[in-house]
Short mmCIF file of C-alpha atoms and ligand atoms in Angstrom, two decimals:
data_model
loop_
_atom_site.label_atom_id
_atom_site.label_comp_id
_atom_site.label_asym_id
_atom_site.label_seq_id
_atom_site.Cartn_x
_atom_site.Cartn_y
_atom_site.Cartn_z
CA MET F 26 0.00 0.00 0.00
CA ASN F 27 1.46 3.32 -1.01
CA PHE F 28 0.56 5.84 1.64
CA LYS F 29 2.15 8.66 -0.33
CA ASN F 30 -0.54 8.40 -2.94
CA LEU F 31 -3.46 9.05 -0.65
CA CYS F 32 -5.74 11.92 -1.58
CA ARG F 33 -5.43 13.56 1.80
CA PRO F 34 -3.24 13.31 4.87
CA ILE F 35 -4.01 10.48 7.22
CA LEU F 36 -5.48 12.23 10.20
CA ALA F 37 -4.57 10.08 13.16
CA VAL F 38 -2.58 7.06 14.16
CA THR F 39 -3.89 4.14 16.15
CA LEU F 40 -1.02 2.20 17.65
CA ILE F 41 -2.02 -0.80 19.68
CA VAL F 42 0.80 -2.40 21.63
CA THR F 43 -0.93 -3.02 24.93
CA PRO F 44 -1.15 -6.71 25.75
CA MET F 45 -4.77 -7.85 25.76
CA VAL F 46 -5.41 -10.77 27.99
CA TRP F 47 -7.98 -12.52 25.92
CA ALA F 48 -9.47 -12.36 22.45
CA ASP F 49 -13.17 -12.66 21.67
CA THR F 50 -12.45 -13.83 18.15
CA LYS F 51 -9.47 -15.68 16.73
CA VAL F 52 -8.53 -15.53 13.08
CA ALA F 53 -6.37 -18.19 11.42
CA LEU F 54 -4.99 -17.99 7.88
CA ASP F 55 -4.26 -21.15 5.92
CA VAL F 56 -1.16 -20.08 4.03
CA GLU F 57 -0.34 -23.70 3.13
CA HIS F 58 -3.48 -24.11 1.04
CA PRO F 59 -3.90 -20.98 -1.06
CA GLY F 60 -7.07 -20.61 -3.10
CA SER F 61 -7.68 -18.94 -6.45
CA GLN F 62 -6.37 -15.68 -7.71
CA ILE F 63 -8.66 -12.79 -6.78
CA ASN F 64 -9.31 -11.38 -10.23
CA LYS F 65 -8.70 -7.64 -10.17
CA ASN F 66 -12.01 -7.27 -12.01
CA ILE F 67 -13.82 -8.02 -8.75
CA TYR F 68 -13.14 -4.31 -8.18
CA GLY F 69 -14.99 -3.23 -11.34
CA GLN F 70 -16.90 0.04 -11.72
CA PHE F 71 -20.11 0.93 -13.54
CA MET F 72 -20.86 4.10 -15.45
CA GLU F 73 -24.36 4.29 -16.87
CA HIS F 74 -26.11 7.17 -18.62
CA LEU F 75 -28.07 7.81 -15.46
CA GLY F 76 -28.46 11.03 -13.50
CA ARG F 77 -25.11 12.75 -12.98
CA GLY F 78 -23.10 9.55 -13.26
CA ILE F 79 -21.47 10.45 -16.56
CA TYR F 80 -22.51 14.02 -17.39
CA GLU F 81 -20.98 16.23 -14.67
CA GLY F 82 -19.67 13.17 -12.78
CA VAL F 83 -17.02 12.24 -15.34
CA TRP F 84 -17.64 14.16 -18.53
CA VAL F 85 -17.93 17.93 -18.49
CA GLY F 86 -16.78 18.63 -22.05
CA GLU F 87 -13.69 20.48 -23.19
CA ASP F 88 -15.27 23.94 -22.83
CA SER F 89 -16.29 23.50 -19.19
CA LYS F 90 -14.97 25.78 -16.46
CA ILE F 91 -14.47 22.65 -14.37
CA PRO F 92 -10.80 21.72 -14.87
CA ASN F 93 -10.68 18.89 -17.38
CA THR F 94 -8.50 17.05 -19.82
CA ASN F 95 -10.16 16.46 -23.17
CA GLY F 96 -13.55 16.82 -21.44
CA TYR F 97 -12.94 14.43 -18.49
CA ARG F 98 -12.86 16.19 -15.14
CA ASN F 99 -9.36 16.17 -13.64
CA ASP F 100 -10.33 15.70 -9.99
CA VAL F 101 -12.40 12.60 -10.72
CA VAL F 102 -9.76 11.09 -13.00
CA LYS F 103 -7.09 11.61 -10.34
CA ALA F 104 -9.21 9.97 -7.64
CA LEU F 105 -10.06 7.02 -9.91
CA LYS F 106 -6.42 6.47 -10.80
CA GLU F 107 -5.65 6.07 -7.11
CA LEU F 108 -8.32 3.36 -6.97
CA LYS F 109 -6.53 1.47 -9.78
CA VAL F 110 -9.91 0.89 -11.43
CA PRO F 111 -9.40 -2.41 -13.26
CA LEU F 112 -12.65 -2.51 -15.25
CA LEU F 113 -15.33 -0.12 -16.47
CA ARG F 114 -18.82 -1.15 -17.59
CA TRP F 115 -20.84 1.10 -19.94
CA PRO F 116 -23.39 2.34 -21.20
CA GLY F 117 -25.89 0.59 -18.85
CA GLY F 118 -27.82 -0.94 -17.17
CA CYS F 119 -31.32 -0.43 -18.43
CA PHE F 120 -29.99 2.36 -20.64
CA ALA F 121 -27.99 -0.16 -22.68
CA ASP F 122 -31.05 -1.79 -24.23
CA GLU F 123 -32.20 1.51 -25.70
CA TYR F 124 -28.76 2.71 -26.75
CA HIS F 125 -27.93 2.93 -30.44
CA TRP F 126 -24.20 3.32 -30.79
CA GLN F 127 -24.29 5.27 -34.04
CA ASP F 128 -25.96 8.14 -32.13
CA GLY F 129 -22.78 8.57 -30.09
CA ILE F 130 -20.08 8.93 -32.75
CA GLY F 131 -18.95 11.76 -35.01
CA PRO F 132 -18.88 15.50 -34.30
CA ARG F 133 -20.51 16.06 -30.93
CA ASP F 134 -22.56 19.04 -32.01
CA GLN F 135 -24.16 16.96 -34.72
CA ARG F 136 -25.11 13.95 -32.63
CA PRO F 137 -28.84 13.32 -32.24
CA LYS F 138 -30.49 14.13 -28.94
CA GLY F 139 -32.58 11.38 -27.39
CA VAL F 140 -34.75 10.97 -24.31
CA ASN F 141 -33.42 8.89 -21.45
CA THR F 142 -36.67 7.06 -20.87
CA ASN F 143 -35.33 4.93 -18.02
CA TRP F 144 -33.77 7.65 -15.92
CA GLY F 145 -35.74 10.83 -15.43
CA GLY F 146 -36.85 11.36 -19.03
CA VAL F 147 -34.05 13.87 -19.52
CA ILE F 148 -32.44 14.74 -22.83
CA GLU F 149 -29.53 12.47 -23.69
CA PRO F 150 -27.10 14.60 -25.69
CA ASN F 151 -24.99 11.64 -26.80
CA SER F 152 -21.84 13.67 -26.26
CA PHE F 153 -20.38 10.75 -24.33
CA GLY F 154 -20.25 7.87 -26.76
CA THR F 155 -18.05 5.01 -27.88
CA HIS F 156 -14.89 7.09 -28.37
CA GLU F 157 -15.34 8.98 -25.12
CA PHE F 158 -15.89 5.77 -23.16
CA LEU F 159 -13.12 3.66 -24.66
CA ASN F 160 -10.61 6.53 -24.50
CA PHE F 161 -11.58 7.03 -20.84
CA ALA F 162 -10.99 3.35 -20.05
CA GLU F 163 -7.57 3.63 -21.70
CA MET F 164 -6.82 6.79 -19.73
CA LEU F 165 -7.50 4.90 -16.48
CA GLY F 166 -5.73 1.74 -17.65
CA ALA F 167 -9.01 -0.15 -17.12
CA ASP F 168 -10.45 -3.05 -19.10
CA ALA F 169 -13.50 -1.99 -21.11
CA TYR F 170 -16.81 -3.79 -20.71
CA VAL F 171 -19.40 -2.71 -23.26
CA ASN F 172 -22.99 -3.80 -22.72
CA GLY F 173 -24.74 -4.45 -26.03
CA ASN F 174 -28.32 -3.56 -26.90
CA LEU F 175 -30.39 -6.70 -27.29
CA GLY F 176 -33.74 -5.16 -26.29
CA THR F 177 -34.18 -2.65 -29.13
CA GLY F 178 -31.15 -3.31 -31.32
CA THR F 179 -30.63 -5.83 -34.07
CA ALA F 180 -27.97 -8.50 -34.41
CA LYS F 181 -26.62 -6.47 -37.33
CA GLU F 182 -26.33 -3.32 -35.21
CA MET F 183 -24.53 -5.24 -32.48
CA ALA F 184 -22.15 -6.94 -34.92
CA GLN F 185 -21.37 -3.61 -36.57
CA TRP F 186 -20.61 -1.95 -33.24
CA LEU F 187 -18.07 -4.68 -32.52
CA GLU F 188 -16.55 -4.21 -35.96
CA TYR F 189 -16.32 -0.44 -35.41
CA MET F 190 -14.50 -0.93 -32.11
CA THR F 191 -12.21 -3.85 -32.92
CA SER F 192 -11.50 -4.09 -36.65
CA ASP F 193 -8.14 -3.06 -38.06
CA SER F 194 -9.26 -3.78 -41.61
CA ASP F 195 -10.04 -1.47 -44.51
CA SER F 196 -13.79 -1.84 -43.95
CA THR F 197 -16.12 1.12 -44.16
CA LEU F 198 -16.86 0.90 -40.43
CA ALA F 199 -13.19 0.73 -39.44
CA ASN F 200 -12.51 3.71 -41.69
CA MET F 201 -15.45 5.56 -40.15
CA ARG F 202 -13.77 5.07 -36.76
CA ARG F 203 -10.52 6.42 -38.20
CA ALA F 204 -12.33 9.43 -39.65
CA ASN F 205 -13.78 10.04 -36.19
CA GLY F 206 -10.30 10.29 -34.72
CA ARG F 207 -9.25 6.78 -33.72
CA ASP F 208 -6.80 4.98 -35.95
CA LYS F 209 -6.14 1.68 -34.19
CA PRO F 210 -8.94 -0.41 -32.72
CA TRP F 211 -9.44 -0.32 -28.99
CA LYS F 212 -8.96 -3.42 -26.90
CA LEU F 213 -12.35 -4.80 -25.93
CA PRO F 214 -12.01 -7.52 -23.28
CA PHE F 215 -15.72 -7.85 -22.36
CA PHE F 216 -19.04 -7.56 -24.19
CA ALA F 217 -22.51 -8.41 -22.87
CA ILE F 218 -25.59 -9.36 -24.86
CA GLY F 219 -28.36 -7.42 -23.16
CA ASN F 220 -28.95 -6.41 -19.55
CA GLU F 221 -31.60 -7.56 -17.08
CA THR F 222 -33.45 -9.25 -19.90
CA TRP F 223 -35.93 -10.57 -17.33
CA GLY F 224 -37.00 -6.92 -16.74
CA CYS F 225 -36.04 -3.59 -18.31
CA GLY F 226 -34.08 -5.42 -21.00
CA GLY F 227 -37.16 -7.04 -22.53
CA SER F 228 -39.23 -8.95 -19.93
CA MET F 229 -38.05 -12.29 -21.28
CA THR F 230 -38.05 -15.79 -19.90
CA PRO F 231 -34.68 -17.51 -19.55
CA GLU F 232 -35.58 -19.87 -22.39
CA PHE F 233 -36.54 -17.06 -24.77
CA TYR F 234 -33.38 -15.14 -23.93
CA GLY F 235 -31.29 -18.28 -24.36
CA HIS F 236 -32.46 -18.58 -27.98
CA LEU F 237 -31.83 -14.92 -28.66
CA TYR F 238 -28.41 -15.13 -27.04
CA LYS F 239 -27.40 -17.91 -29.41
CA GLN F 240 -28.74 -16.00 -32.39
CA TYR F 241 -26.92 -12.76 -31.58
CA ALA F 242 -23.70 -14.40 -30.41
CA SER F 243 -23.48 -16.29 -33.70
CA PHE F 244 -22.92 -13.01 -35.53
CA LEU F 245 -20.44 -11.36 -33.17
CA LYS F 246 -17.20 -11.81 -35.04
CA THR F 247 -14.05 -10.08 -33.94
CA PRO F 248 -10.33 -10.36 -34.72
CA ALA F 249 -8.69 -13.37 -33.03
CA ASP F 250 -6.42 -11.13 -30.96
CA ASN F 251 -9.24 -8.83 -29.85
CA THR F 252 -12.13 -11.13 -29.04
CA PRO F 253 -14.13 -10.12 -25.98
CA ILE F 254 -15.35 -12.52 -23.38
CA LEU F 255 -19.09 -12.78 -24.08
CA ILE F 256 -21.37 -12.28 -21.11
CA ALA F 257 -24.93 -13.58 -20.98
CA SER F 258 -27.41 -11.47 -19.04
CA GLY F 259 -28.46 -13.62 -16.11
CA GLY F 260 -30.72 -13.53 -13.11
CA THR F 261 -31.32 -11.43 -10.07
CA ASP F 262 -31.71 -11.85 -6.34
CA ASP F 263 -32.79 -15.40 -5.43
CA ARG F 264 -33.71 -16.47 -8.94
CA LEU F 265 -31.74 -19.51 -10.04
CA ASP F 266 -33.61 -20.30 -13.27
CA TRP F 267 -31.42 -17.99 -15.35
CA THR F 268 -28.16 -19.60 -14.26
CA GLU F 269 -29.72 -23.05 -14.72
CA GLU F 270 -30.95 -22.31 -18.23
CA LEU F 271 -27.94 -20.38 -19.50
CA SER F 272 -25.40 -22.84 -18.19
CA SER F 273 -27.16 -25.70 -19.94
CA LEU F 274 -27.68 -24.19 -23.40
CA ASP F 275 -26.84 -26.74 -26.09
CA PRO F 276 -23.50 -25.92 -27.61
CA VAL F 277 -24.06 -25.22 -31.30
CA PHE F 278 -21.78 -24.06 -34.05
CA ALA F 279 -20.60 -20.46 -33.75
CA TYR F 280 -22.08 -19.15 -30.55
CA ARG F 281 -20.06 -18.76 -27.37
CA ILE F 282 -21.02 -18.13 -23.77
CA GLU F 283 -18.23 -17.48 -21.33
CA ALA F 284 -19.86 -15.84 -18.35
CA ILE F 285 -23.28 -15.37 -16.80
CA SER F 286 -24.11 -12.16 -15.00
CA HIS F 287 -26.23 -11.77 -11.89
CA HIS F 288 -27.52 -8.69 -10.05
CA TYR F 289 -28.18 -8.29 -6.36
CA TYR F 290 -28.71 -5.01 -4.50
CA THR F 291 -28.87 -4.47 -0.74
CA VAL F 292 -32.21 -2.80 0.01
CA PRO F 293 -32.39 -2.17 3.79
CA THR F 294 -36.11 -2.83 4.22
CA GLY F 295 -36.32 -5.41 1.45
CA VAL F 296 -39.26 -3.42 0.05
CA TRP F 297 -38.57 -1.59 -3.23
CA GLU F 298 -41.40 0.90 -2.69
CA LYS F 299 -39.85 2.07 0.62
CA LYS F 300 -36.25 1.03 0.63
CA GLY F 301 -35.02 3.07 3.57
CA ASN F 302 -32.94 6.22 3.88
CA ALA F 303 -29.25 6.64 3.18
CA LEU F 304 -28.86 8.72 6.35
CA GLY F 305 -30.77 9.10 9.60
CA PHE F 306 -31.90 5.48 9.63
CA PRO F 307 -32.74 3.47 12.77
CA GLU F 308 -30.39 0.75 14.04
CA GLU F 309 -32.96 -1.80 12.86
CA GLU F 310 -32.04 -0.77 9.31
CA TRP F 311 -28.32 -1.02 10.06
CA ALA F 312 -28.91 -4.61 11.15
CA SER F 313 -31.18 -5.46 8.20
CA THR F 314 -28.65 -3.94 5.83
CA MET F 315 -25.93 -6.18 7.24
CA SER F 316 -28.03 -9.31 7.01
CA ARG F 317 -29.37 -8.53 3.53
CA THR F 318 -25.83 -7.88 2.34
CA LEU F 319 -24.61 -11.21 3.72
CA HIS F 320 -27.47 -12.88 1.83
CA MET F 321 -25.09 -12.54 -1.12
CA GLU F 322 -23.34 -15.63 0.26
CA GLU F 323 -26.41 -17.81 -0.24
CA ILE F 324 -26.94 -16.37 -3.71
CA LEU F 325 -23.36 -17.16 -4.66
CA LYS F 326 -23.41 -20.65 -3.20
CA LYS F 327 -26.66 -21.66 -4.91
CA ASN F 328 -25.68 -20.30 -8.31
CA LEU F 329 -22.18 -21.74 -8.11
CA ALA F 330 -23.62 -25.16 -7.23
CA ILE F 331 -25.68 -25.02 -10.44
CA LEU F 332 -22.62 -24.06 -12.42
CA ASP F 333 -20.58 -26.84 -10.84
CA LYS F 334 -23.30 -29.29 -11.91
CA ASN F 335 -23.72 -28.00 -15.48
CA ASP F 336 -20.15 -26.87 -16.09
CA PRO F 337 -17.83 -29.10 -14.07
CA GLU F 338 -14.87 -28.01 -16.18
CA LYS F 339 -15.42 -24.51 -14.83
CA LYS F 340 -15.37 -22.74 -18.15
CA LEU F 341 -18.12 -20.31 -17.19
CA GLY F 342 -17.54 -17.29 -15.02
CA PHE F 343 -20.21 -15.96 -12.65
CA TYR F 344 -20.15 -12.17 -12.80
CA VAL F 345 -22.06 -10.15 -10.21
CA ASP F 346 -21.98 -7.12 -12.46
CA GLU F 347 -24.35 -5.00 -10.36
CA TRP F 348 -24.25 -4.93 -6.57
CA GLY F 349 -24.40 -2.37 -3.77
CA THR F 350 -26.83 -0.47 -1.60
CA TRP F 351 -30.01 1.01 -3.04
CA TYR F 352 -31.84 3.52 -0.84
CA ASP F 353 -34.71 5.92 -1.36
CA VAL F 354 -33.43 8.89 -3.36
CA SER F 355 -32.34 11.51 -0.84
CA GLU F 356 -32.33 14.59 -3.07
CA GLY F 357 -32.71 15.71 -6.66
CA ASP F 358 -34.65 14.07 -9.48
CA PRO F 359 -36.01 10.71 -8.27
CA GLY F 360 -34.90 9.22 -11.59
CA PHE F 361 -31.26 10.09 -10.91
CA LEU F 362 -30.73 7.60 -8.05
CA TYR F 363 -28.47 9.98 -6.11
CA GLN F 364 -27.82 8.84 -2.56
CA GLN F 365 -25.42 9.73 0.23
CA ASN F 366 -22.91 7.18 1.39
CA SER F 367 -22.00 6.50 5.00
CA ILE F 368 -19.84 4.22 7.12
CA ARG F 369 -22.69 1.70 6.69
CA ASP F 370 -21.94 1.59 2.96
CA ALA F 371 -18.24 1.08 3.70
CA VAL F 372 -19.07 -1.96 5.83
CA VAL F 373 -21.46 -3.28 3.14
CA ALA F 374 -18.74 -2.95 0.49
CA ALA F 375 -16.17 -4.76 2.60
CA LEU F 376 -18.58 -7.60 3.47
CA ASN F 377 -19.36 -8.16 -0.20
CA LEU F 378 -15.70 -8.02 -1.17
CA ASN F 379 -14.86 -10.66 1.44
CA LEU F 380 -17.50 -12.94 -0.07
CA PHE F 381 -16.25 -12.33 -3.59
CA HIS F 382 -12.68 -13.13 -2.50
CA GLN F 383 -13.88 -16.41 -1.01
CA HIS F 384 -15.53 -17.44 -4.26
CA ALA F 385 -12.87 -16.05 -6.56
CA GLU F 386 -12.52 -19.20 -8.61
CA ARG F 387 -15.81 -18.62 -10.46
CA VAL F 388 -16.58 -15.07 -9.40
CA GLN F 389 -14.07 -13.44 -11.68
CA MET F 390 -15.83 -10.13 -12.07
CA THR F 391 -18.06 -8.01 -9.87
CA ILE F 392 -19.15 -4.45 -10.45
CA ILE F 393 -20.47 -2.08 -7.81
CA ALA F 394 -23.28 0.21 -8.89
CA GLN F 395 -22.29 2.88 -9.65
CA MET F 396 -19.05 4.85 -9.85
CA VAL F 397 -20.04 8.52 -9.52
CA ASN F 398 -23.21 10.21 -8.16
CA VAL F 399 -25.43 7.13 -8.58
CA LEU F 400 -26.39 4.55 -5.91
CA GLN F 401 -23.41 3.32 -3.85
CA ALA F 402 -20.93 5.67 -5.43
CA MET F 403 -17.20 6.09 -4.97
CA ILE F 404 -17.38 9.78 -5.69
CA LEU F 405 -20.00 12.52 -5.29
CA THR F 406 -19.83 15.80 -7.15
CA ASP F 407 -21.64 19.09 -6.90
CA LYS F 408 -20.71 21.07 -10.00
CA GLU F 409 -17.01 21.86 -9.51
CA LYS F 410 -16.83 20.24 -6.05
CA MET F 411 -15.98 16.60 -5.44
CA ILE F 412 -15.87 14.34 -2.39
CA LEU F 413 -14.74 10.79 -1.82
CA THR F 414 -17.21 8.50 -0.08
CA PRO F 415 -16.51 5.92 2.64
CA THR F 416 -17.01 3.27 -0.08
CA TYR F 417 -14.20 4.88 -2.09
CA HIS F 418 -11.89 4.49 0.88
CA VAL F 419 -12.74 0.80 1.21
CA PHE F 420 -11.94 0.23 -2.47
CA ARG F 421 -8.68 2.18 -2.22
CA MET F 422 -7.64 0.31 0.93
CA HIS F 423 -8.29 -3.00 -0.87
CA THR F 424 -6.08 -2.35 -3.91
CA PRO F 425 -3.47 -4.89 -2.66
CA PHE F 426 -6.11 -7.60 -3.09
CA GLN F 427 -6.33 -7.04 -6.85
CA ASP F 428 -4.88 -10.16 -8.51
CA ALA F 429 -3.56 -11.45 -5.17
CA THR F 430 -4.03 -15.11 -4.22
CA TYR F 431 -6.83 -15.88 -1.81
CA LEU F 432 -5.85 -17.44 1.52
CA PRO F 433 -8.55 -19.36 3.36
CA VAL F 434 -9.47 -17.84 6.71
CA SER F 435 -11.21 -19.44 9.67
CA LEU F 436 -12.76 -17.60 12.58
CA THR F 437 -13.40 -18.97 16.04
CA GLY F 438 -15.39 -17.23 18.72
CA ASN F 439 -16.98 -14.55 16.62
CA PRO F 440 -20.21 -13.67 18.46
CA GLU F 441 -23.32 -12.67 16.56
CA TYR F 442 -24.48 -9.10 16.22
CA LYS F 443 -28.22 -9.39 16.80
CA LEU F 444 -31.07 -6.96 16.65
CA GLY F 445 -34.69 -8.03 16.41
CA GLU F 446 -35.03 -10.64 13.69
CA HIS F 447 -31.57 -9.90 12.27
CA SER F 448 -28.47 -11.74 13.31
CA VAL F 449 -25.09 -11.73 11.56
CA PRO F 450 -21.57 -12.74 12.56
CA LYS F 451 -19.89 -9.79 14.19
CA ILE F 452 -16.62 -10.23 12.31
CA SER F 453 -16.00 -10.97 8.64
CA ALA F 454 -12.49 -11.58 7.35
CA SER F 455 -10.51 -12.46 4.28
CA ALA F 456 -6.84 -12.68 3.41
CA ALA F 457 -4.59 -12.86 0.39
CA LYS F 458 -0.96 -13.05 -0.66
CA ASP F 459 0.11 -10.48 -3.24
CA LYS F 460 2.64 -10.90 -6.05
CA ASP F 461 5.46 -9.67 -3.80
CA GLY F 462 4.63 -12.31 -1.20
CA LYS F 463 3.07 -9.85 1.24
CA ILE F 464 0.13 -11.15 3.24
CA TRP F 465 -2.93 -8.91 3.56
CA ILE F 466 -5.91 -9.25 5.84
CA THR F 467 -9.31 -7.54 5.89
CA LEU F 468 -11.34 -7.45 9.09
CA VAL F 469 -14.84 -6.03 9.22
CA ASN F 470 -16.87 -5.33 12.35
CA THR F 471 -20.61 -5.34 11.64
CA ASN F 472 -21.54 -4.25 15.16
CA PRO F 473 -22.35 -0.53 15.19
CA SER F 474 -21.67 -0.11 18.92
CA ASP F 475 -19.06 -2.58 20.19
CA SER F 476 -15.43 -3.07 19.34
CA GLU F 477 -13.94 -6.55 19.25
CA ILE F 478 -10.65 -7.95 20.53
CA ILE F 479 -9.20 -10.11 17.78
CA GLU F 480 -6.21 -12.41 17.81
CA VAL F 481 -4.51 -13.25 14.55
CA GLU F 482 -3.06 -16.71 15.05
CA GLY F 483 0.30 -17.72 13.65
CA LYS F 484 3.79 -16.35 13.91
CA TYR F 485 2.99 -12.84 12.87
CA THR F 486 4.76 -10.15 14.85
CA SER F 487 2.93 -7.08 13.63
CA LEU F 488 0.24 -5.71 11.42
CA VAL F 489 0.20 -2.34 9.69
CA GLY F 490 -2.48 -0.83 7.54
CA GLU F 491 -5.50 1.43 7.72
CA VAL F 492 -8.84 1.35 9.47
CA LEU F 493 -12.03 3.15 8.52
CA SER F 494 -14.50 3.77 11.31
CA ALA F 495 -16.81 6.49 12.58
CA ASP F 496 -18.69 7.66 15.63
CA LYS F 497 -22.23 7.51 14.19
CA MET F 498 -23.95 4.81 12.11
CA ASP F 499 -24.65 7.29 9.33
CA ALA F 500 -21.38 9.25 9.51
CA HIS F 501 -20.61 10.49 6.02
CA ASN F 502 -18.61 13.03 4.06
CA THR F 503 -20.10 16.26 2.78
CA PHE F 504 -18.84 19.01 0.51
CA GLU F 505 -18.42 21.14 3.65
CA ALA F 506 -16.79 18.38 5.72
CA PRO F 507 -15.16 15.99 3.23
CA ASN F 508 -12.98 14.11 5.71
CA THR F 509 -15.48 13.08 8.37
CA VAL F 510 -15.06 9.44 7.42
CA THR F 511 -11.50 8.88 6.37
CA PRO F 512 -9.00 6.07 6.99
CA VAL F 513 -6.37 6.29 9.71
CA VAL F 514 -3.17 4.33 10.08
CA PHE F 515 -3.57 1.23 12.20
CA LYS F 516 -0.72 -0.74 13.73
CA ALA F 517 -0.54 -3.63 16.14
CA LYS F 518 2.43 -5.53 17.54
CA ALA F 519 2.59 -8.98 19.01
CA SER F 520 3.09 -9.23 22.73
CA ASN F 521 4.09 -12.49 24.44
CA GLY F 522 3.92 -14.15 21.03
CA LYS F 523 0.30 -13.14 20.42
CA LEU F 524 -0.85 -10.61 17.85
CA ARG F 525 -3.99 -9.00 19.20
CA LEU F 526 -5.86 -5.92 18.18
CA LYS F 527 -8.98 -4.03 19.07
CA LEU F 528 -11.18 -3.65 16.01
CA PRO F 529 -13.42 -0.59 16.43
CA ALA F 530 -17.20 -0.81 16.15
CA LYS F 531 -18.56 -0.45 12.57
CA SER F 532 -15.17 -0.58 10.94
CA VAL F 533 -13.14 -1.94 8.06
CA LEU F 534 -9.46 -2.74 8.56
CA VAL F 535 -7.08 -3.63 5.74
CA ALA F 536 -3.53 -4.39 6.83
CA GLU F 537 -0.36 -6.18 5.94
CA LEU F 538 0.64 -8.98 8.29
CA LYS F 539 4.34 -9.29 9.05
O1 AHR P 17 -27.89 0.44 -11.53
C1 AHR P 17 -29.17 0.94 -11.78
C2 AHR P 17 -30.05 -0.03 -12.55
O2 AHR P 17 -30.24 -1.17 -11.77
C3 AHR P 17 -29.49 -0.58 -13.83
O3 AHR P 17 -29.71 0.26 -14.91
C4 AHR P 17 -30.25 -1.85 -14.00
O4 AHR P 17 -29.50 -2.83 -14.70
C5 AHR P 17 -30.58 -2.27 -12.58
O5 AHR P 17 -31.92 -2.54 -12.44
#
C-alpha cells in the first residue's frame, strides 16, 4: 500500500501495543493451502447514462470551467487512478437496451439528442459515446466492458458496433472510426448481450433469452487477438432459473457463452417501494442492511452449485456485475438515483468483497453500482466540487487484493451481532498473498456499537495498515466536511507471542501482516 498516494493526509494514528489478555475472536490464515487468484475485475466500476453519473460526474466537455483534460474532469480522474480501477462497464444498465451506438459517434454538435426514458426522461445529448468511453478506459488503464443492446437493437447493429470498435481492416466501419479520430482499434475484453433481460431489457423468460443469445452471439465476429469474453445477461436476487438455463444451453456451431451475469442489491427494508434512507436510519435498518448484504453468500453458493453441476470443467464465469446499496433517493430528481454514502456503505462494500474473495474461482468479475453520483458511489460531485465517499476508501484500501491469491481464513469465537429478527456474525475476514509475497488481511466489524478484541493466530509479529470507522452509524462526508469518514493508520504488535488488536465498532481494517 502506497501511503504517499493518498488523496489527503491520514489524520490520526492508532497504535495498539498493549497486551490484551484474551481475544473474543481468533482468526487463522491457511497459508499452506492458497485458493484462487482474486481477479482484479472483482473491483470493477459501472458508469451508466443515469443522473449525474457520466454528465458532470465524469464528462464535463472540453469547454467546461471545471478543470478537465479532453472533457474528463481532472479531480475525478485523479481519484479514480488512485483506486486502480481495473474494469469499467458502460453504457448501462437499463440504458444499454435503448442505446444505439451510431448516435454517439462523429462531431458532438451533430449527434442526435434522445430521451433517457429509463432515468428521469431527460435529454440524452450523446456527447459521451463510444470514443469517449473507450478513451476514458484507456486513460485509467481499465479493461473496457461494453454492454450491447439486445432489447431494441438488431444482431446487425450489435455486430457492426463490434466491428467499429475492434476491426483493423479497410472496412467502411473501421474507416469511419478512423475518420472520427481513432486509428487503431481499442482493446475490448468484455461484451454483454443485453442487460436484465428478465426486466427492463425485454421482460423475457430464460428460455426465450437463451435462444436470442445464441442467435446474436453467432454473428459477433471479432479479430482473433481482440475477441471479448461474451457475457450472458443472467438472473437477479434469489432467482436460479437464469443460471440453470444459460449454463445448460446446447452448444451449437458459432455461438459462445463465457460468463453469466447476476444482479443483487442491498435494500435495507427489502421493500422496493420504501427502501429506507441513506442517512438518519434506525439501528434496525443497520442490522437489516448487514443481514441482507450477507445474503449474497447464499446467492453465490446456490448459483455456483448449479454451475458446478452443469459446467464441471469450470469454463463459465459468474459475474455479479451489479451490486451495492439502493436507498430511497435523498435529493434531486427521483430518476437520478443519487444517494449519500456513509460508514454503513463502507461496511457493506467490505462484506461483499470478502464474499467475492472467497468465491474467486468462479466469481471473476463483480461491479459495484455505480461509480459517480449514482447509488453506492465512490465519488460525489456538486458542480465543480468533489468528495470521496466511505465506499471509495474501502476500495482504495483494498487495492493490494487485486490479482492477489486468496488465503482461506477461519474464525473462532466470533459472536453474533443481533437486533430483532436480524443476526449476523460480528466479524467478517478475508486474506490474500500479493505478487510480492506480502500477506494482507481484511477485518470487518458489523456491530455498530461494540469493538472486538481479535487475535490473529500464527507467527505474525505485527500488522500495519489502515482502518475506517466512525462515531455515528450514518457518519458520512459532505462538501463542507469531506474528511469526516477517512481512513487512519492502524498498527498492532505482538506481545508475548500473540498478535492481538482491538477492532473498532462499525469498521473496516485492511492491513499487511508481518
Ligand atoms: O444500476 C441501476 C439499474 O439497476 C441498472 O440500470 C439496471 O440494470 C438495474 O436494475
